[in-house]
Amino acid sequence: MLASIPSATVLGVRGSPVTVEVFVGDGLPGYHMVGMPDTACRESRDRVRAAISSTGFGWPNRCITVNLAPTTQRKTGAGLDVAIAIGVLVASEQLSGDVVHRHAFIGELGLDGTIRRVPGVAPMVDALDDGAVVVPAGNVVEAQIAARGPVLAAPDLATAVACLSGTRTWDPLDPVDSAGEPPPLPDLSDVRGQPVARRALEIAAAGGHHLLLVGSPGSGKTMLAQRLAGLLPPLDRDQALETTMVHSAAGLRMPPGGLVRQPPFRAPHHTTSVIGLVGGGSHQLRPGEVSLANNGVLFMDELGEFGRAALEGLREPLEEGVIRVARAAIRVTMPARFLLVAATNPCPCGGGPPGACECDDGARLRYLRRLSGPITDRFDLRVVVHRPAVDELLGIDASESSSDVRQRVVAARAVALSRAGKLNAALAPDELDTLAPLSEPARALLREEVESDRLTGRGYHRVRRVARTIADLDGVHDEPISIADIELALQMRAPLRQRSVGPMADRWIA
Ligand SMILES: [Zn+2]
């Protein structure tokens, strides 16, 4: 007899429907699976067989053929186990086909019949029609976010079959508490002093400018970076759904309200593999950190310690806002639009208080050279962070809170989006003259910087974009960019490369 059971699979961050066809017929006893299963999927036979036997059903000692349709598409992971098991039970007439009509099944089976949570349930359920879907109990929240029909959950195969047969009822699910407040993000009011770095965070958030923090250990770079996501506007519905899909595909736990509604903050360690960073993998094409940070912040501490391949992998996301990952014949495109904040020590020894550095010029130069190249060109903002003075640490004045700063950020973003349809960081050089015209004194200052070799051609455009954001934050939208805005933008562009060693060693270019 033939059974046809709907399920779904996920590739990258997209789900697609799969029909599990099971035929149990005469012929030599055996089990054949066709339809491009991957290894984990192929191994389902042993799990399904053990689960069915330990649940008290009989494993049909006949010829079992499992076809995963459409056959042109690769099936990954163990999420089809439950659908295959139900298919075997129906095709061997141990379960009525009528009771599974318009039911889809997603989940991995343990050998004892337990239904285990799998990554990617939100995109998988999103790919299904409005019939009922049975998911693992641990995936209920994300399934409810994406489902068009009823969501059902059971702890194990026996319970699922009993509920389908009507001998017991499905456990009621907790409603998704979409009104629940997500936990607060770290707040800027915790940061004492650091006026320049605080301003840089605000400018970065408002203009979408990538930010590099340069400072010795203990200067507070990480604490500052952690506060950037809280300055971004909360995600709108589409962004929240997109982010939830990516986090589900990566197998992350969903927040209490189901939807990821806050801009994500991801901080991969420099030992993270290239696959971990950009996505991919030999078993499933999973999203990496660049996609998990989509619509939020990617923080790379100790930037110089990341490998060249990892930094190279950032190029496509930074340029196009997506990452394309290929494995064998499969290619997937995943969203990867994030605000990049990176941190680095100023030199190999870490710098420390003024005068403490003992690195020689050669060592400093080699250290900074590791940072140079395509990646450092991406930072519109490069700010030196100093350890706060004792007075600042002990100061009783509370610093401005994230929500106050965020209001200015939201207003400035709205202006930029209505003016150019994009954030200021994305303005092309030829747009700057019309959208960010310079006042005469500002133009003169920039000319001087370029002529004296303190500013490169790229740097010139970056300074103008940042100055546009500074003016937007100040509520100045219709006047040419002032010299004060250019001066501040130049201050936010700490020199990174040494021009030479020896007597000129303290000369830098931006
Ligand atoms: Zn040093």
Short mmCIF file of C-alpha atoms and ligand atoms in Angstrom, two decimals:
data_model
loop_
_atom_site.label_atom_id
_atom_site.label_comp_id
_atom_site.label_asym_id
_atom_site.label_seq_id
_atom_site.Cartn_x
_atom_site.Cartn_y
_atom_site.Cartn_z
CA MET A 1 0.00 0.00 0.00
CA LEU A 2 1.12 3.53 -0.66
CA ALA A 3 1.23 6.44 1.81
CA SER A 4 1.97 10.04 0.98
CA ILE A 5 2.93 12.26 3.92
CA PRO A 6 3.77 15.98 3.70
CA SER A 7 6.89 17.29 5.41
CA ALA A 8 9.58 19.88 4.67
CA THR A 9 13.31 20.39 4.58
CA VAL A 10 15.51 23.44 4.90
CA LEU A 11 18.49 24.58 2.86
CA GLY A 12 20.31 27.63 4.09
CA VAL A 13 17.51 29.72 5.56
CA ARG A 14 14.72 28.64 3.18
CA GLY A 15 12.34 25.81 3.72
CA SER A 16 10.79 23.77 0.94
CA PRO A 17 7.98 21.24 1.01
CA VAL A 18 8.78 17.54 0.68
CA THR A 19 6.32 14.73 0.11
CA VAL A 20 7.39 11.48 1.75
CA GLU A 21 5.97 8.59 -0.29
CA VAL A 22 6.19 5.18 1.32
CA PHE A 23 5.31 2.01 -0.52
CA VAL A 24 5.16 -1.30 1.28
CA GLY A 25 4.80 -4.18 -1.12
CA ASP A 26 5.72 -7.69 -2.02
CA GLY A 27 9.22 -8.66 -2.92
CA LEU A 28 12.37 -9.30 -0.99
CA PRO A 29 12.25 -7.70 2.47
CA GLY A 30 14.30 -4.54 2.38
CA TYR A 31 14.32 -0.78 2.68
CA HIS A 32 15.16 1.55 -0.16
CA MET A 33 15.27 5.31 -0.02
CA VAL A 34 15.41 7.49 -3.12
CA GLY A 35 15.04 11.19 -3.78
CA MET A 36 18.44 12.72 -2.93
CA PRO A 37 18.66 12.16 0.82
CA ASP A 38 21.88 13.30 2.51
CA THR A 39 23.68 11.09 5.03
CA ALA A 40 21.65 12.13 8.06
CA CYS A 41 18.49 11.68 6.07
CA ARG A 42 19.57 8.25 4.77
CA GLU A 43 20.34 7.09 8.29
CA SER A 44 16.70 7.68 9.17
CA ARG A 45 16.04 4.03 8.36
CA ASP A 46 17.72 2.81 11.53
CA ARG A 47 16.09 5.46 13.71
CA VAL A 48 12.64 4.94 12.20
CA ARG A 49 12.88 1.17 12.46
CA ALA A 50 13.96 1.27 16.12
CA ALA A 51 11.36 3.90 16.98
CA ILE A 52 8.52 1.93 15.38
CA SER A 53 9.57 -1.31 17.06
CA SER A 54 10.06 0.22 20.51
CA THR A 55 6.71 1.98 20.24
CA GLY A 56 4.91 -1.34 20.03
CA PHE A 57 4.20 -1.39 16.32
CA GLY A 58 5.57 -3.94 13.93
CA TRP A 59 8.27 -3.27 11.38
CA PRO A 60 6.85 -4.64 8.12
CA ASN A 61 9.06 -7.45 6.98
CA ARG A 62 8.39 -6.64 3.33
CA CYS A 63 9.81 -4.49 0.60
CA ILE A 64 9.68 -0.84 1.74
CA THR A 65 10.41 1.96 -0.72
CA VAL A 66 10.66 5.55 0.50
CA ASN A 67 10.67 8.30 -2.11
CA LEU A 68 11.32 11.90 -1.15
CA ALA A 69 9.68 14.17 -3.70
CA PRO A 70 10.56 16.38 -5.49
CA THR A 71 13.46 14.17 -6.43
CA THR A 72 15.48 17.00 -7.96
CA GLN A 73 16.07 18.59 -4.62
CA ARG A 74 18.52 17.59 -1.94
CA LYS A 75 17.03 16.60 1.46
CA THR A 76 19.16 17.31 4.47
CA GLY A 77 19.00 16.41 8.13
CA ALA A 78 16.87 14.18 10.25
CA GLY A 79 13.69 16.29 10.20
CA LEU A 80 11.90 13.85 7.89
CA ASP A 81 12.08 10.94 10.39
CA VAL A 82 8.59 11.38 11.81
CA ALA A 83 7.00 11.73 8.38
CA ILE A 84 8.77 8.55 7.22
CA ALA A 85 7.64 6.65 10.34
CA ILE A 86 4.04 7.76 9.90
CA GLY A 87 4.30 6.80 6.23
CA VAL A 88 5.53 3.31 7.11
CA LEU A 89 2.71 2.87 9.63
CA VAL A 90 0.08 3.97 7.11
CA ALA A 91 1.53 1.98 4.22
CA SER A 92 1.67 -1.15 6.39
CA GLU A 93 -1.92 -0.52 7.46
CA GLN A 94 -1.12 -0.09 11.14
CA LEU A 95 -2.53 3.45 11.03
CA SER A 96 -5.48 4.68 9.01
CA GLY A 97 -4.61 7.00 6.14
CA ASP A 98 -7.75 9.00 6.90
CA VAL A 99 -6.50 10.26 10.26
CA VAL A 100 -3.30 11.72 8.81
CA HIS A 101 -5.12 13.49 5.98
CA ARG A 102 -3.99 17.17 5.81
CA HIS A 103 -1.32 16.62 8.46
CA ALA A 104 2.35 17.38 7.89
CA PHE A 105 5.10 16.02 10.14
CA ILE A 106 8.48 17.43 11.12
CA GLY A 107 10.94 16.01 13.63
CA GLU A 108 13.79 13.64 14.35
CA LEU A 109 13.16 10.30 16.04
CA GLY A 110 15.16 8.87 18.89
CA LEU A 111 15.54 5.09 18.98
CA ASP A 112 12.95 4.95 21.78
CA GLY A 113 10.44 6.88 19.70
CA THR A 114 11.10 10.31 21.27
CA ILE A 115 10.45 13.17 18.87
CA ARG A 116 13.47 15.48 19.01
CA ARG A 117 13.76 19.12 18.06
CA VAL A 118 15.45 19.94 14.76
CA PRO A 119 16.89 23.20 13.39
CA GLY A 120 14.96 25.17 10.80
CA VAL A 121 11.39 24.48 11.87
CA ALA A 122 10.25 28.06 11.22
CA PRO A 123 11.32 28.08 7.54
CA MET A 124 10.09 24.50 7.12
CA VAL A 125 6.64 25.26 8.50
CA ASP A 126 6.61 28.43 6.43
CA ALA A 127 6.92 26.26 3.30
CA LEU A 128 3.81 24.21 4.16
CA ASP A 129 0.18 24.89 3.28
CA ASP A 130 -2.58 25.58 5.78
CA GLY A 131 -3.03 21.98 6.94
CA ALA A 132 -2.07 20.90 10.45
CA VAL A 133 1.59 20.34 11.27
CA VAL A 134 2.99 18.08 13.97
CA VAL A 135 6.31 19.37 15.30
CA PRO A 136 8.67 18.48 18.17
CA ALA A 137 7.64 20.04 21.48
CA GLY A 138 10.91 22.01 21.55
CA ASN A 139 10.08 23.71 18.25
CA VAL A 140 6.51 24.77 19.01
CA VAL A 141 7.21 28.49 19.44
CA GLU A 142 8.93 28.98 16.10
CA ALA A 143 6.36 26.74 14.37
CA GLN A 144 3.53 28.91 15.66
CA ILE A 145 5.25 32.02 14.30
CA ALA A 146 5.36 30.64 10.77
CA ALA A 147 2.38 28.27 10.58
CA ARG A 148 -0.65 28.92 8.38
CA GLY A 149 -2.63 26.08 9.95
CA PRO A 150 -2.90 24.44 13.39
CA VAL A 151 0.33 23.47 15.18
CA LEU A 152 0.35 20.20 17.10
CA ALA A 153 3.13 18.70 19.20
CA ALA A 154 3.80 15.36 20.80
CA PRO A 155 6.71 14.16 22.93
CA ASP A 156 7.02 10.83 21.12
CA LEU A 157 5.76 8.73 18.24
CA ALA A 158 3.37 6.66 20.38
CA THR A 159 1.65 9.79 21.67
CA ALA A 160 1.43 11.28 18.18
CA VAL A 161 -0.16 8.10 16.81
CA ALA A 162 -2.58 7.90 19.76
CA CYS A 163 -3.64 11.52 19.23
CA LEU A 164 -4.07 10.99 15.50
CA SER A 165 -6.15 7.87 16.10
CA GLY A 166 -8.31 9.74 18.57
CA THR A 167 -7.52 7.58 21.59
CA ARG A 168 -6.10 10.60 23.37
CA THR A 169 -6.12 14.34 22.78
CA TRP A 170 -3.28 16.62 21.78
CA ASP A 171 -1.75 18.51 24.67
CA PRO A 172 -2.78 22.17 24.52
CA LEU A 173 0.09 24.44 23.53
CA ASP A 174 1.05 27.59 25.35
CA PRO A 175 -0.05 30.54 23.24
CA VAL A 176 2.85 32.55 21.86
CA ASP A 177 3.19 35.59 24.05
CA SER A 178 3.86 38.10 21.31
CA ALA A 179 3.27 41.02 23.66
CA GLY A 180 5.96 39.87 26.09
CA GLU A 181 8.87 42.23 26.43
CA PRO A 182 12.17 40.82 25.23
CA PRO A 183 14.97 41.02 27.80
CA PRO A 184 16.64 44.45 27.77
CA LEU A 185 19.86 44.89 25.83
CA PRO A 186 22.95 46.27 27.61
CA ASP A 187 22.43 49.99 28.15
CA LEU A 188 24.71 52.88 27.30
CA SER A 189 24.06 54.45 30.67
CA ASP A 190 26.40 51.80 32.15
CA VAL A 191 29.33 53.38 30.33
CA ARG A 192 31.16 56.10 32.24
CA GLY A 193 33.11 58.75 30.38
CA GLN A 194 34.13 57.78 26.83
CA PRO A 195 32.47 60.79 25.14
CA VAL A 196 34.17 60.20 21.77
CA ALA A 197 33.42 56.50 21.63
CA ARG A 198 29.82 57.04 22.71
CA ARG A 199 29.38 59.58 19.95
CA ALA A 200 30.94 57.15 17.48
CA LEU A 201 28.41 54.46 18.46
CA GLU A 202 25.56 56.90 17.88
CA ILE A 203 26.92 57.93 14.48
CA ALA A 204 27.51 54.29 13.51
CA ALA A 205 23.95 53.34 14.41
CA ALA A 206 22.42 56.36 12.67
CA GLY A 207 24.34 56.14 9.40
CA GLY A 208 25.07 52.41 9.19
CA HIS A 209 28.78 53.18 9.37
CA HIS A 210 31.04 50.27 10.28
CA LEU A 211 33.14 51.05 13.33
CA LEU A 212 36.64 50.07 14.44
CA LEU A 213 37.57 50.60 18.09
CA VAL A 214 41.31 50.83 18.78
CA GLY A 215 42.43 50.59 22.39
CA SER A 216 44.41 48.67 24.94
CA PRO A 217 42.88 45.83 26.99
CA GLY A 218 40.64 47.17 29.74
CA SER A 219 39.75 50.34 27.88
CA GLY A 220 36.16 49.17 27.50
CA LYS A 221 36.00 48.33 23.77
CA THR A 222 33.85 45.24 24.29
CA MET A 223 31.51 47.00 26.69
CA LEU A 224 30.99 49.75 24.12
CA ALA A 225 30.48 47.36 21.21
CA GLN A 226 27.88 45.38 23.17
CA ARG A 227 25.80 48.53 23.43
CA LEU A 228 25.55 49.20 19.71
CA ALA A 229 22.62 46.84 19.03
CA GLY A 230 20.56 48.66 21.66
CA LEU A 231 20.96 51.92 19.73
CA LEU A 232 19.43 50.50 16.55
CA PRO A 233 15.69 50.84 15.95
CA PRO A 234 13.70 47.73 16.95
CA LEU A 235 13.10 45.34 14.07
CA ASP A 236 9.98 45.88 12.03
CA ARG A 237 7.68 42.90 11.35
CA ASP A 238 9.45 41.82 8.14
CA GLN A 239 12.91 42.12 9.66
CA ALA A 240 11.75 40.24 12.74
CA LEU A 241 10.37 37.40 10.61
CA GLU A 242 13.50 37.25 8.48
CA THR A 243 15.73 37.22 11.54
CA THR A 244 13.59 34.56 13.21
CA MET A 245 13.86 32.35 10.12
CA VAL A 246 17.65 32.64 10.14
CA HIS A 247 17.94 31.93 13.86
CA SER A 248 15.59 28.97 13.52
CA ALA A 249 17.58 27.59 10.58
CA ALA A 250 20.71 27.76 12.73
CA GLY A 251 18.95 25.82 15.48
CA LEU A 252 19.05 28.67 18.02
CA ARG A 253 16.44 28.76 20.76
CA MET A 254 13.69 31.26 20.12
CA PRO A 255 13.11 34.14 22.55
CA PRO A 256 10.01 33.86 24.80
CA GLY A 257 7.76 35.85 22.45
CA GLY A 258 8.72 33.65 19.48
CA LEU A 259 9.81 36.41 17.15
CA VAL A 260 13.32 37.82 17.32
CA ARG A 261 12.32 41.46 17.68
CA GLN A 262 15.58 43.01 18.82
CA PRO A 263 18.51 43.63 16.51
CA PRO A 264 20.78 40.63 17.06
CA PHE A 265 24.29 41.04 18.49
CA ARG A 266 26.75 38.37 17.45
CA ALA A 267 30.33 38.21 18.69
CA PRO A 268 32.20 35.31 17.04
CA HIS A 269 35.57 34.45 18.60
CA HIS A 270 38.60 34.78 16.36
CA THR A 271 39.01 31.00 16.44
CA THR A 272 35.59 30.57 14.80
CA SER A 273 35.93 28.56 11.58
CA VAL A 274 35.26 30.15 8.23
CA ILE A 275 32.12 28.01 7.93
CA GLY A 276 31.01 29.15 11.37
CA LEU A 277 31.51 32.72 10.29
CA VAL A 278 30.04 32.79 6.79
CA GLY A 279 27.87 29.65 6.83
CA GLY A 280 27.86 26.34 4.99
CA GLY A 281 29.01 23.02 6.34
CA SER A 282 29.35 19.51 5.03
CA HIS A 283 26.07 18.16 6.38
CA GLN A 284 23.64 21.01 6.19
CA LEU A 285 24.11 24.42 4.69
CA ARG A 286 23.60 26.34 7.88
CA PRO A 287 23.71 30.10 8.29
CA GLY A 288 26.90 31.47 9.83
CA GLU A 289 27.54 34.40 12.13
CA VAL A 290 27.25 36.93 9.29
CA SER A 291 23.67 35.78 8.70
CA LEU A 292 22.83 35.47 12.39
CA ALA A 293 23.89 39.12 12.70
CA ASN A 294 21.57 40.11 9.83
CA ASN A 295 19.56 43.22 10.78
CA GLY A 296 21.87 43.67 13.77
CA VAL A 297 25.48 43.93 14.82
CA LEU A 298 28.48 41.71 14.13
CA PHE A 299 31.26 42.31 16.67
CA MET A 300 34.74 41.05 15.86
CA ASP A 301 36.99 41.47 18.86
CA GLU A 302 40.75 41.24 18.24
CA LEU A 303 40.17 41.72 14.55
CA GLY A 304 43.83 41.10 13.69
CA GLU A 305 43.62 37.59 15.09
CA PHE A 306 40.97 36.49 12.58
CA GLY A 307 42.42 34.48 9.72
CA ARG A 308 42.75 35.87 6.25
CA ALA A 309 40.11 33.50 4.85
CA ALA A 310 37.64 34.64 7.49
CA LEU A 311 38.21 38.30 6.68
CA GLU A 312 38.02 37.53 2.97
CA GLY A 313 34.66 35.85 3.62
CA LEU A 314 33.28 39.14 4.91
CA ARG A 315 33.79 40.85 1.60
CA GLU A 316 30.59 39.68 -0.09
CA PRO A 317 28.30 40.40 2.88
CA LEU A 318 29.82 43.83 3.33
CA GLU A 319 29.39 44.65 -0.35
CA GLU A 320 26.07 43.02 -1.13
CA GLY A 321 24.34 42.29 2.17
CA VAL A 322 24.07 38.59 1.33
CA ILE A 323 26.32 35.54 1.47
CA ARG A 324 26.33 32.84 -1.20
CA VAL A 325 27.42 29.43 -0.04
CA ALA A 326 27.98 26.47 -2.32
CA ARG A 327 28.51 22.81 -1.61
CA ALA A 328 28.63 20.24 -4.37
CA ALA A 329 25.70 21.05 -6.65
CA ILE A 330 23.81 23.14 -4.11
CA ARG A 331 24.00 26.89 -3.86
CA VAL A 332 22.15 28.94 -1.33
CA THR A 333 21.94 32.66 -0.73
CA MET A 334 21.45 33.86 2.81
CA PRO A 335 20.84 37.38 4.11
CA ALA A 336 23.89 38.98 5.76
CA ARG A 337 23.32 42.70 6.20
CA PHE A 338 24.85 43.81 9.47
CA LEU A 339 26.59 46.68 11.14
CA LEU A 340 30.20 45.66 11.70
CA VAL A 341 32.00 46.77 14.84
CA ALA A 342 35.50 45.51 15.37
CA ALA A 343 38.09 46.04 18.07
CA THR A 344 41.83 45.82 18.13
CA ASN A 345 44.75 46.57 20.38
CA PRO A 346 46.97 49.39 19.13
CA CYS A 347 50.08 47.16 19.11
CA PRO A 348 51.20 43.62 19.97
CA CYS A 349 51.68 44.32 23.69
CA GLY A 350 48.31 45.94 23.94
CA GLY A 351 49.57 49.44 24.62
CA GLY A 352 48.43 50.04 28.15
CA PRO A 353 48.82 53.44 29.81
CA PRO A 354 50.79 56.09 27.88
CA GLY A 355 54.48 55.26 27.78
CA ALA A 356 54.01 51.64 28.80
CA CYS A 357 54.33 50.20 25.31
CA GLU A 358 57.63 48.48 24.68
CA CYS A 359 57.00 47.31 21.14
CA ASP A 360 59.59 48.33 18.59
CA ASP A 361 58.65 50.01 15.36
CA GLY A 362 58.99 46.84 13.33
CA ALA A 363 56.62 44.92 15.59
CA ARG A 364 54.09 47.72 15.57
CA LEU A 365 54.24 47.97 11.83
CA ARG A 366 53.78 44.23 11.32
CA TYR A 367 50.85 44.28 13.72
CA LEU A 368 49.09 47.10 11.94
CA ARG A 369 49.81 45.60 8.55
CA ARG A 370 47.77 42.53 9.53
CA LEU A 371 44.86 44.85 9.98
CA SER A 372 45.29 46.77 6.79
CA GLY A 373 43.87 45.75 3.48
CA PRO A 374 40.34 45.31 2.24
CA ILE A 375 38.70 44.97 5.62
CA THR A 376 39.96 48.13 7.27
CA ASP A 377 38.86 50.08 4.23
CA ARG A 378 35.30 49.26 5.25
CA PHE A 379 35.37 51.22 8.47
CA ASP A 380 33.97 54.71 8.11
CA LEU A 381 34.67 55.25 11.79
CA ARG A 382 37.94 54.46 13.55
CA VAL A 383 38.04 55.58 17.11
CA VAL A 384 40.77 55.35 19.75
CA VAL A 385 39.32 54.26 23.09
CA HIS A 386 41.18 55.25 26.23
CA ARG A 387 40.77 53.75 29.64
CA PRO A 388 38.42 56.13 31.47
CA ALA A 389 40.03 58.40 34.02
CA VAL A 390 39.33 57.74 37.70
CA ASP A 391 37.20 60.89 37.89
CA GLU A 392 35.02 59.61 35.08
CA LEU A 393 34.62 56.18 36.66
CA LEU A 394 33.63 57.67 39.98
CA GLY A 395 31.53 60.43 38.44
CA ILE A 396 28.05 60.62 39.83
CA ASP A 397 26.44 62.03 36.71
CA ALA A 398 24.48 59.28 35.04
CA SER A 399 25.34 58.86 31.38
CA GLU A 400 22.69 59.20 28.72
CA SER A 401 20.63 56.05 28.28
CA SER A 402 20.37 53.96 25.13
CA SER A 403 16.71 54.83 24.62
CA ASP A 404 17.51 58.59 24.53
CA VAL A 405 20.26 58.05 21.99
CA ARG A 406 18.08 55.67 20.00
CA GLN A 407 15.46 58.37 19.49
CA ARG A 408 18.02 60.56 17.71
CA VAL A 409 19.23 57.55 15.73
CA VAL A 410 15.71 56.69 14.59
CA ALA A 411 15.05 60.29 13.53
CA ALA A 412 18.32 60.57 11.62
CA ARG A 413 17.73 57.24 9.87
CA ALA A 414 14.26 58.35 8.80
CA VAL A 415 15.71 61.51 7.23
CA ALA A 416 18.42 59.58 5.38
CA LEU A 417 15.98 56.97 4.10
CA SER A 418 13.51 59.55 2.84
CA ARG A 419 16.32 61.55 1.18
CA ALA A 420 18.19 58.77 -0.61
CA GLY A 421 16.33 55.52 0.10
CA LYS A 422 19.37 54.22 1.96
CA LEU A 423 21.53 54.96 4.95
CA ASN A 424 24.36 57.47 4.60
CA ALA A 425 27.06 54.78 4.67
CA ALA A 426 25.73 53.51 1.36
CA LEU A 427 25.89 56.86 -0.46
CA ALA A 428 27.91 56.65 -3.67
CA PRO A 429 30.69 59.22 -4.20
CA ASP A 430 28.74 60.94 -6.99
CA GLU A 431 25.72 61.35 -4.72
CA LEU A 432 27.65 63.23 -2.07
CA ASP A 433 27.79 66.53 -3.94
CA THR A 434 24.01 66.75 -4.18
CA LEU A 435 23.04 65.05 -0.93
CA ALA A 436 25.91 66.24 1.27
CA PRO A 437 27.21 69.49 -0.25
CA LEU A 438 30.14 71.09 1.55
CA SER A 439 30.35 74.59 2.95
CA GLU A 440 33.37 76.59 1.76
CA PRO A 441 35.35 76.26 5.02
CA ALA A 442 34.58 72.54 5.13
CA ARG A 443 35.80 72.14 1.56
CA ALA A 444 39.00 74.04 2.34
CA LEU A 445 39.73 71.86 5.36
CA LEU A 446 39.22 68.65 3.39
CA ARG A 447 41.44 69.92 0.57
CA GLU A 448 44.17 70.63 3.07
CA GLU A 449 43.87 67.14 4.55
CA VAL A 450 44.11 65.49 1.15
CA GLU A 451 46.95 67.70 -0.07
CA SER A 452 49.00 67.06 3.04
CA ASP A 453 48.48 63.33 2.51
CA ARG A 454 46.62 62.81 5.75
CA LEU A 455 43.54 61.64 3.90
CA THR A 456 43.26 59.17 1.01
CA GLY A 457 40.72 59.41 -1.77
CA ARG A 458 38.54 56.75 -0.17
CA GLY A 459 38.98 58.39 3.20
CA TYR A 460 37.73 61.65 1.71
CA HIS A 461 34.39 60.11 0.73
CA ARG A 462 34.10 58.32 4.05
CA VAL A 463 34.61 61.52 5.99
CA ARG A 464 31.90 63.21 3.93
CA ARG A 465 29.41 60.40 4.57
CA VAL A 466 30.10 60.47 8.29
CA ALA A 467 29.74 64.26 8.33
CA ARG A 468 26.34 63.87 6.62
CA THR A 469 25.24 61.59 9.46
CA ILE A 470 26.58 63.99 12.10
CA ALA A 471 24.55 66.81 10.55
CA ASP A 472 21.46 64.57 10.38
CA LEU A 473 21.81 63.72 14.07
CA ASP A 474 22.01 67.43 14.84
CA GLY A 475 18.82 67.99 12.87
CA VAL A 476 20.61 70.01 10.16
CA HIS A 477 19.30 68.69 6.87
CA ASP A 478 19.07 71.54 4.39
CA GLU A 479 22.36 73.37 4.82
CA PRO A 480 25.79 72.55 3.44
CA ILE A 481 27.99 70.43 5.71
CA SER A 482 29.75 72.66 8.24
CA ILE A 483 33.45 72.67 9.07
CA ALA A 484 32.59 71.52 12.62
CA ASP A 485 30.93 68.39 11.24
CA ILE A 486 33.95 67.66 9.04
CA GLU A 487 36.30 68.21 11.99
CA LEU A 488 34.34 65.73 14.09
CA ALA A 489 34.26 63.23 11.23
CA LEU A 490 38.05 63.56 10.88
CA GLN A 491 38.42 62.99 14.59
CA MET A 492 36.45 59.76 14.15
CA ARG A 493 39.04 58.52 11.68
CA ALA A 494 41.98 57.56 13.86
CA PRO A 495 45.15 56.93 11.89
CA LEU A 496 45.84 53.26 11.43
CA ARG A 497 48.74 52.90 9.07
CA GLN A 498 52.22 54.11 9.76
CA ARG A 499 53.74 55.91 6.87
CA SER A 500 57.21 54.74 7.74
CA VAL A 501 59.42 53.57 10.54
CA GLY A 502 62.31 55.43 12.10
CA PRO A 503 62.18 59.17 12.63
CA MET A 504 58.85 59.40 10.84
CA ALA A 505 57.30 56.63 12.90
CA ASP A 506 54.77 58.82 14.58
CA ARG A 507 53.44 60.13 11.32
CA TRP A 508 50.28 58.43 10.27
CA ILE A 509 47.89 58.56 7.44
CA ALA A 510 44.18 57.98 7.58
ZN ZN B 1 53.08 47.85 22.42
#
